[in-house]
PDB file of C-alpha atoms and ligand atoms in Angstrom:
ATOM      1  CA  MET A 197     145.952 113.241 145.255  1.00  0.00           C
ATOM      2  CA  ASP A 198     142.181 113.335 145.043  1.00  0.00           C
ATOM      3  CA  VAL A 199     140.556 115.620 142.495  1.00  0.00           C
ATOM      4  CA  ILE A 200     139.121 118.047 145.062  1.00  0.00           C
ATOM      5  CA  THR A 201     142.554 118.550 146.619  1.00  0.00           C
ATOM      6  CA  ALA A 202     144.085 119.028 143.169  1.00  0.00           C
ATOM      7  CA  ILE A 203     141.492 121.718 142.391  1.00  0.00           C
ATOM      8  CA  GLU A 204     141.951 123.439 145.741  1.00  0.00           C
ATOM      9  CA  THR A 205     145.756 123.455 145.597  1.00  0.00           C
ATOM     10  CA  ARG A 206     146.198 124.408 141.949  1.00  0.00           C
ATOM     11  CA  ARG A 207     147.408 127.984 141.816  1.00  0.00           C
ATOM     12  CA  ALA A 208     148.980 130.159 139.141  1.00  0.00           C
ATOM     13  CA  VAL A 209     152.603 129.765 140.214  1.00  0.00           C
ATOM     14  CA  LYS A 210     155.014 132.198 138.595  1.00  0.00           C
ATOM     15  CA  ALA A 211     158.487 131.322 139.954  1.00  0.00           C
ATOM     16  CA  TYR A 212     160.082 127.993 139.016  1.00  0.00           C
ATOM     17  CA  ASP A 213     163.312 126.104 139.584  1.00  0.00           C
ATOM     18  CA  PRO A 214     165.046 126.614 136.217  1.00  0.00           C
ATOM     19  CA  GLU A 215     167.325 123.610 136.827  1.00  0.00           C
ATOM     20  CA  HIS A 216     164.540 121.063 137.255  1.00  0.00           C
ATOM     21  CA  ARG A 217     163.990 118.694 134.337  1.00  0.00           C
ATOM     22  CA  MET A 218     160.921 116.521 133.862  1.00  0.00           C
ATOM     23  CA  THR A 219     161.528 113.029 132.527  1.00  0.00           C
ATOM     24  CA  GLN A 220     160.232 112.112 129.086  1.00  0.00           C
ATOM     25  CA  ASP A 221     157.920 109.586 130.780  1.00  0.00           C
ATOM     26  CA  GLU A 222     156.400 112.342 132.913  1.00  0.00           C
ATOM     27  CA  ILE A 223     155.927 114.586 129.886  1.00  0.00           C
ATOM     28  CA  ASP A 224     154.338 111.758 127.893  1.00  0.00           C
ATOM     29  CA  LYS A 225     152.035 110.878 130.801  1.00  0.00           C
ATOM     30  CA  LEU A 226     150.899 114.483 131.118  1.00  0.00           C
ATOM     31  CA  LEU A 227     150.200 114.827 127.410  1.00  0.00           C
ATOM     32  CA  SER A 228     148.438 111.486 127.187  1.00  0.00           C
ATOM     33  CA  LEU A 229     146.111 112.607 129.994  1.00  0.00           C
ATOM     34  CA  ALA A 230     145.477 115.948 128.261  1.00  0.00           C
ATOM     35  CA  MET A 231     144.514 113.980 125.157  1.00  0.00           C
ATOM     36  CA  LEU A 232     141.642 112.416 127.109  1.00  0.00           C
ATOM     37  CA  SER A 233     140.013 115.847 127.465  1.00  0.00           C
ATOM     38  CA  PRO A 234     136.600 116.110 125.830  1.00  0.00           C
ATOM     39  CA  THR A 235     136.054 117.843 122.475  1.00  0.00           C
ATOM     40  CA  ALA A 236     132.815 118.481 120.618  1.00  0.00           C
ATOM     41  CA  PHE A 237     132.139 115.670 118.130  1.00  0.00           C
ATOM     42  CA  ASN A 238     135.440 114.192 119.384  1.00  0.00           C
ATOM     43  CA  ILE A 239     137.297 116.347 116.833  1.00  0.00           C
ATOM     44  CA  GLN A 240     140.395 116.503 119.088  1.00  0.00           C
ATOM     45  CA  ASN A 241     141.287 119.847 117.607  1.00  0.00           C
ATOM     46  CA  TRP A 242     144.051 120.677 120.084  1.00  0.00           C
ATOM     47  CA  ARG A 243     147.688 120.576 119.020  1.00  0.00           C
ATOM     48  CA  PHE A 244     150.112 120.742 121.923  1.00  0.00           C
ATOM     49  CA  VAL A 245     153.361 122.446 121.015  1.00  0.00           C
ATOM     50  CA  VAL A 246     155.967 121.341 123.552  1.00  0.00           C
ATOM     51  CA  VAL A 247     158.733 123.897 123.408  1.00  0.00           C
ATOM     52  CA  GLN A 248     162.054 122.534 124.645  1.00  0.00           C
ATOM     53  CA  ASP A 249     164.489 124.546 122.544  1.00  0.00           C
ATOM     54  CA  GLN A 250     165.844 127.068 125.049  1.00  0.00           C
ATOM     55  CA  ALA A 251     166.667 129.686 122.415  1.00  0.00           C
ATOM     56  CA  LEU A 252     163.092 129.493 121.126  1.00  0.00           C
ATOM     57  CA  ARG A 253     161.765 129.759 124.675  1.00  0.00           C
ATOM     58  CA  LYS A 254     163.755 132.961 125.141  1.00  0.00           C
ATOM     59  CA  GLN A 255     162.191 134.383 121.993  1.00  0.00           C
ATOM     60  CA  ILE A 256     158.727 133.362 123.177  1.00  0.00           C
ATOM     61  CA  ARG A 257     159.421 134.968 126.560  1.00  0.00           C
ATOM     62  CA  ALA A 258     160.289 138.212 124.792  1.00  0.00           C
ATOM     63  CA  ALA A 259     156.895 138.024 123.047  1.00  0.00           C
ATOM     64  CA  SER A 260     155.202 137.339 126.413  1.00  0.00           C
ATOM     65  CA  TRP A 261     155.899 140.530 128.314  1.00  0.00           C
ATOM     66  CA  ASP A 262     159.178 138.977 129.505  1.00  0.00           C
ATOM     67  CA  GLN A 263     157.323 136.682 131.916  1.00  0.00           C
ATOM     68  CA  ALA A 264     159.989 134.545 133.610  1.00  0.00           C
ATOM     69  CA  GLN A 265     157.934 131.361 133.857  1.00  0.00           C
ATOM     70  CA  VAL A 266     158.122 130.973 130.057  1.00  0.00           C
ATOM     71  CA  THR A 267     161.811 130.080 130.278  1.00  0.00           C
ATOM     72  CA  ASP A 268     162.143 128.950 133.911  1.00  0.00           C
ATOM     73  CA  ALA A 269     159.399 126.321 134.174  1.00  0.00           C
ATOM     74  CA  SER A 270     160.412 122.786 133.230  1.00  0.00           C
ATOM     75  CA  LEU A 271     157.886 122.624 130.436  1.00  0.00           C
ATOM     76  CA  LEU A 272     156.278 125.178 128.158  1.00  0.00           C
ATOM     77  CA  ILE A 273     153.208 123.858 126.366  1.00  0.00           C
ATOM     78  CA  VAL A 274     151.627 126.128 123.795  1.00  0.00           C
ATOM     79  CA  LEU A 275     148.064 124.969 123.353  1.00  0.00           C
ATOM     80  CA  THR A 276     147.081 125.608 119.781  1.00  0.00           C
ATOM     81  CA  ALA A 277     144.150 124.353 117.755  1.00  0.00           C
ATOM     82  CA  ASP A 278     143.586 123.254 114.202  1.00  0.00           C
ATOM     83  CA  LEU A 279     140.608 125.392 113.172  1.00  0.00           C
ATOM     84  CA  LYS A 280     139.930 123.027 110.271  1.00  0.00           C
ATOM     85  CA  SER A 281     140.252 119.681 112.045  1.00  0.00           C
ATOM     86  CA  TRP A 282     136.515 119.190 111.502  1.00  0.00           C
ATOM     87  CA  GLU A 283     137.098 118.760 107.740  1.00  0.00           C
ATOM     88  CA  LYS A 284     140.335 116.759 107.835  1.00  0.00           C
ATOM     89  CA  GLN A 285     139.291 113.098 107.480  1.00  0.00           C
ATOM     90  CA  PRO A 286     136.619 113.395 110.188  1.00  0.00           C
ATOM     91  CA  GLU A 287     135.867 109.664 109.972  1.00  0.00           C
ATOM     92  CA  ARG A 288     139.083 109.226 112.037  1.00  0.00           C
ATOM     93  CA  TYR A 289     137.302 110.651 115.060  1.00  0.00           C
ATOM     94  CA  TRP A 290     134.750 107.835 115.012  1.00  0.00           C
ATOM     95  CA  LYS A 291     136.756 104.977 113.538  1.00  0.00           C
ATOM     96  CA  ASP A 292     136.115 102.723 116.560  1.00  0.00           C
ATOM     97  CA  ALA A 293     132.408 103.517 116.860  1.00  0.00           C
ATOM     98  CA  PRO A 294     129.614 101.260 115.603  1.00  0.00           C
ATOM     99  CA  GLU A 295     128.890 101.987 111.932  1.00  0.00           C
ATOM    100  CA  PRO A 296     125.444 103.569 112.444  1.00  0.00           C
ATOM    101  CA  VAL A 297     126.953 105.987 114.958  1.00  0.00           C
ATOM    102  CA  ARG A 298     129.779 106.862 112.557  1.00  0.00           C
ATOM    103  CA  ASN A 299     127.376 107.277 109.636  1.00  0.00           C
ATOM    104  CA  TYR A 300     125.271 109.677 111.665  1.00  0.00           C
ATOM    105  CA  LEU A 301     128.018 111.736 113.294  1.00  0.00           C
ATOM    106  CA  VAL A 302     130.562 112.259 110.525  1.00  0.00           C
ATOM    107  CA  PRO A 303     128.191 114.213 108.211  1.00  0.00           C
ATOM    108  CA  ALA A 304     126.854 116.090 111.242  1.00  0.00           C
ATOM    109  CA  ILE A 305     130.347 117.443 111.941  1.00  0.00           C
ATOM    110  CA  ASP A 306     130.484 119.032 108.500  1.00  0.00           C
ATOM    111  CA  GLN A 307     127.025 120.547 108.825  1.00  0.00           C
ATOM    112  CA  TYR A 308     127.876 122.034 112.189  1.00  0.00           C
ATOM    113  CA  TYR A 309     131.148 123.760 111.278  1.00  0.00           C
ATOM    114  CA  ARG A 310     131.185 124.491 107.526  1.00  0.00           C
ATOM    115  CA  GLY A 311     130.858 128.189 106.833  1.00  0.00           C
ATOM    116  CA  HIS A 312     130.764 129.037 110.542  1.00  0.00           C
ATOM    117  CA  GLU A 313     134.179 130.535 111.186  1.00  0.00           C
ATOM    118  CA  GLN A 314     133.267 131.941 114.598  1.00  0.00           C
ATOM    119  CA  VAL A 315     132.005 128.549 115.740  1.00  0.00           C
ATOM    120  CA  GLN A 316     135.268 126.961 114.577  1.00  0.00           C
ATOM    121  CA  ARG A 317     137.236 129.487 116.615  1.00  0.00           C
ATOM    122  CA  ASP A 318     134.997 129.203 119.673  1.00  0.00           C
ATOM    123  CA  GLU A 319     135.458 125.427 119.543  1.00  0.00           C
ATOM    124  CA  ALA A 320     139.225 125.854 119.415  1.00  0.00           C
ATOM    125  CA  MET A 321     139.178 127.938 122.579  1.00  0.00           C
ATOM    126  CA  ARG A 322     136.745 125.620 124.390  1.00  0.00           C
ATOM    127  CA  SER A 323     138.818 122.529 123.598  1.00  0.00           C
ATOM    128  CA  CYS A 324     142.115 124.130 124.564  1.00  0.00           C
ATOM    129  CA  GLY A 325     140.643 125.573 127.759  1.00  0.00           C
ATOM    130  CA  MET A 326     139.486 122.156 128.883  1.00  0.00           C
ATOM    131  CA  ALA A 327     142.754 120.486 127.921  1.00  0.00           C
ATOM    132  CA  ALA A 328     144.604 123.177 129.853  1.00  0.00           C
ATOM    133  CA  MET A 329     142.627 122.326 132.969  1.00  0.00           C
ATOM    134  CA  THR A 330     143.355 118.625 132.512  1.00  0.00           C
ATOM    135  CA  LEU A 331     147.057 119.436 132.222  1.00  0.00           C
ATOM    136  CA  MET A 332     147.009 121.571 135.347  1.00  0.00           C
ATOM    137  CA  LEU A 333     145.163 119.052 137.517  1.00  0.00           C
ATOM    138  CA  ALA A 334     147.217 116.107 136.257  1.00  0.00           C
ATOM    139  CA  ALA A 335     150.381 118.093 136.961  1.00  0.00           C
ATOM    140  CA  ARG A 336     149.228 118.608 140.563  1.00  0.00           C
ATOM    141  CA  GLU A 337     148.813 114.862 140.935  1.00  0.00           C
ATOM    142  CA  MET A 338     152.370 114.443 139.608  1.00  0.00           C
ATOM    143  CA  GLY A 339     153.756 116.905 142.141  1.00  0.00           C
ATOM    144  CA  TYR A 340     154.092 119.885 139.833  1.00  0.00           C
ATOM    145  CA  ASP A 341     152.897 123.461 139.751  1.00  0.00           C
ATOM    146  CA  THR A 342     151.525 125.236 136.712  1.00  0.00           C
ATOM    147  CA  CYS A 343     150.539 128.604 135.335  1.00  0.00           C
ATOM    148  CA  PRO A 344     147.953 129.154 132.608  1.00  0.00           C
ATOM    149  CA  MET A 345     148.904 132.088 130.407  1.00  0.00           C
ATOM    150  CA  ASP A 346     147.561 134.185 127.579  1.00  0.00           C
ATOM    151  CA  GLY A 347     149.736 137.206 128.179  1.00  0.00           C
ATOM    152  CA  PHE A 348     151.605 136.963 124.916  1.00  0.00           C
ATOM    153  CA  ASP A 349     151.567 138.367 121.407  1.00  0.00           C
ATOM    154  CA  PHE A 350     149.539 135.744 119.540  1.00  0.00           C
ATOM    155  CA  ASP A 351     150.813 136.711 116.086  1.00  0.00           C
ATOM    156  CA  ALA A 352     154.451 136.776 117.192  1.00  0.00           C
ATOM    157  CA  VAL A 353     154.169 133.374 118.903  1.00  0.00           C
ATOM    158  CA  ALA A 354     152.391 131.907 115.861  1.00  0.00           C
ATOM    159  CA  ARG A 355     155.292 133.107 113.702  1.00  0.00           C
ATOM    160  CA  LEU A 356     157.936 131.714 116.080  1.00  0.00           C
ATOM    161  CA  LEU A 357     156.239 128.293 116.056  1.00  0.00           C
ATOM    162  CA  ASN A 358     155.689 128.238 112.280  1.00  0.00           C
ATOM    163  CA  LEU A 359     152.029 127.727 113.087  1.00  0.00           C
ATOM    164  CA  PRO A 360     150.098 126.734 109.950  1.00  0.00           C
ATOM    165  CA  GLU A 361     147.630 129.339 108.621  1.00  0.00           C
ATOM    166  CA  ASP A 362     144.611 127.278 109.679  1.00  0.00           C
ATOM    167  CA  HIS A 363     145.797 126.928 113.299  1.00  0.00           C
ATOM    168  CA  THR A 364     145.488 129.371 116.171  1.00  0.00           C
ATOM    169  CA  PRO A 365     147.289 129.706 119.479  1.00  0.00           C
ATOM    170  CA  ALA A 366     144.928 129.555 122.475  1.00  0.00           C
ATOM    171  CA  MET A 367     147.060 129.747 125.606  1.00  0.00           C
ATOM    172  CA  PHE A 368     150.173 128.443 127.342  1.00  0.00           C
ATOM    173  CA  VAL A 369     150.429 126.129 130.290  1.00  0.00           C
ATOM    174  CA  VAL A 370     153.830 126.059 131.984  1.00  0.00           C
ATOM    175  CA  VAL A 371     154.658 123.182 134.296  1.00  0.00           C
ATOM    176  CA  GLY A 372     157.472 122.874 136.803  1.00  0.00           C
ATOM    177  CA  LYS A 373     158.720 122.923 140.368  1.00  0.00           C
ATOM    178  CA  GLY A 374     157.465 126.098 141.970  1.00  0.00           C
ATOM    179  CA  ILE A 375     159.979 127.883 144.203  1.00  0.00           C
ATOM    180  CA  LYS A 376     157.704 130.633 145.449  1.00  0.00           C
ATOM    181  CA  GLU A 377     154.105 130.408 146.610  1.00  0.00           C
ATOM    182  CA  ALA A 378     151.434 131.870 144.383  1.00  0.00           C
ATOM    183  CA  TRP A 379     150.142 135.258 145.389  1.00  0.00           C
ATOM    184  CA  PRO A 380     147.280 135.056 147.909  1.00  0.00           C
ATOM    185  CA  ARG A 381     144.011 134.560 146.043  1.00  0.00           C
ATOM    186  CA  GLY A 382     142.980 137.819 144.464  1.00  0.00           C
ATOM    187  CA  GLY A 383     139.443 137.769 145.791  1.00  0.00           C
ATOM    188  CA  GLN A 384     136.744 135.294 144.876  1.00  0.00           C
ATOM    189  CA  LEU A 385     133.283 136.590 143.986  1.00  0.00           C
ATOM    190  CA  SER A 386     130.368 135.383 146.051  1.00  0.00           C
ATOM    191  CA  MET A 387     128.305 132.438 144.919  1.00  0.00           C
ATOM    192  CA  ASP A 388     125.279 134.735 144.876  1.00  0.00           C
ATOM    193  CA  GLU A 389     126.869 136.778 142.093  1.00  0.00           C
ATOM    194  CA  VAL A 390     128.152 133.985 139.879  1.00  0.00           C
ATOM    195  CA  VAL A 391     125.514 131.270 140.263  1.00  0.00           C
ATOM    196  CA  ILE A 392     122.224 132.091 138.562  1.00  0.00           C
ATOM    197  CA  ARG A 393     119.224 130.007 139.427  1.00  0.00           C
ATOM    198  CA  ASP A 394     117.202 129.088 136.340  1.00  0.00           C
ATOM    199  CA  ARG A 395     117.455 132.406 134.454  1.00  0.00           C
ATOM    200  CA  PHE A 396     118.811 135.950 134.703  1.00  0.00           C
TER     201      PHE A 396
HETATM  202  C1  FMN B 470     143.394 132.204 130.276  1.00  0.00           C
HETATM  203  C2  FMN B 470     144.323 132.649 131.379  1.00  0.00           C
HETATM  204  C3  FMN B 470     145.379 133.490 131.083  1.00  0.00           C
HETATM  205  C4  FMN B 470     146.283 133.869 132.075  1.00  0.00           C
HETATM  206  N1  FMN B 470     147.395 134.586 131.732  1.00  0.00           N
HETATM  207  C5  FMN B 470     148.353 134.765 132.660  1.00  0.00           C
HETATM  208  C6  FMN B 470     149.585 135.345 132.300  1.00  0.00           C
HETATM  209  O1  FMN B 470     149.848 135.675 131.148  1.00  0.00           O
HETATM  210  N2  FMN B 470     150.514 135.507 133.261  1.00  0.00           N
HETATM  211  C7  FMN B 470     150.287 135.137 134.560  1.00  0.00           C
HETATM  212  O2  FMN B 470     151.187 135.299 135.394  1.00  0.00           O
HETATM  213  N3  FMN B 470     149.117 134.596 134.935  1.00  0.00           N
HETATM  214  C8  FMN B 470     148.158 134.395 134.018  1.00  0.00           C
HETATM  215  N4  FMN B 470     146.986 133.784 134.379  1.00  0.00           N
HETATM  216  C9  FMN B 470     146.778 133.392 135.772  1.00  0.00           C
HETATM  217  C10 FMN B 470     145.660 134.180 136.449  1.00  0.00           C
HETATM  218  O3  FMN B 470     146.098 135.453 136.794  1.00  0.00           O
HETATM  219  C11 FMN B 470     145.222 133.371 137.678  1.00  0.00           C
HETATM  220  O4  FMN B 470     144.733 132.135 137.231  1.00  0.00           O
HETATM  221  C12 FMN B 470     144.130 134.094 138.481  1.00  0.00           C
HETATM  222  O5  FMN B 470     144.649 135.258 139.054  1.00  0.00           O
HETATM  223  C13 FMN B 470     143.573 133.204 139.579  1.00  0.00           C
HETATM  224  O6  FMN B 470     144.621 132.730 140.404  1.00  0.00           O
HETATM  225  P1  FMN B 470     144.840 131.175 140.659  1.00  0.00           P
HETATM  226  O7  FMN B 470     144.985 130.524 139.302  1.00  0.00           O
HETATM  227  O8  FMN B 470     146.131 131.088 141.464  1.00  0.00           O
HETATM  228  O9  FMN B 470     143.669 130.663 141.391  1.00  0.00           O
HETATM  229  C14 FMN B 470     146.072 133.440 133.405  1.00  0.00           C
HETATM  230  C15 FMN B 470     144.967 132.622 133.700  1.00  0.00           C
HETATM  231  C16 FMN B 470     144.121 132.199 132.694  1.00  0.00           C
HETATM  232  C17 FMN B 470     143.004 131.265 133.032  1.00  0.00           C
END
């Protein structure tokens, strides 16, 4: 499937075949593609929690306004981020780069994030948002439907996943075989309203 078709046919699908199972190869392929998503300074701050324990998925569904796709989709991925990845051995993020590049970038990472908690959190959401889109488009190519979700109790889900203190949930992406079409598009704004030429 070409990228334009993947973008045009991706919809937030809410009803899934609960019997369908993805193979481990498919799951690994999807995650390996998500891991190619860009992150600022290459800090790769996303942590993808793949929830396969059905009992846990039921608990997460209860903390997600009882939305059926949480348990019925083949895969529930909770995109979370390590808010402190920027200070955890940052040289790892540039280990394969030429030394002058590494020597320049690694200290720059620290200067950019240290003491700036809001920036750390914004970065978490940016990275996870982009990885979510990669997941959704790659899933289309693999013949699957998806739904991005943030309709859940963040604190409750963090507790259920034993999320470390310095991590945050960002959103879910569920992946599976849709059994019902998405609702008709809600209503797209006009390009005139959303595209600003040069400045407001
Ligand atoms: C960050 C985010 C959170 C969302 N949360 C939910 C959700 O909790 N439950 C749901 O059914 N859809 C959720 N959606 C899906 C949106 O309602 C949907 O993307 C939007 O209506 C546009 O429809 P489309 O994705 O089919 O084009 C979410 C979408 C995004 C991007």
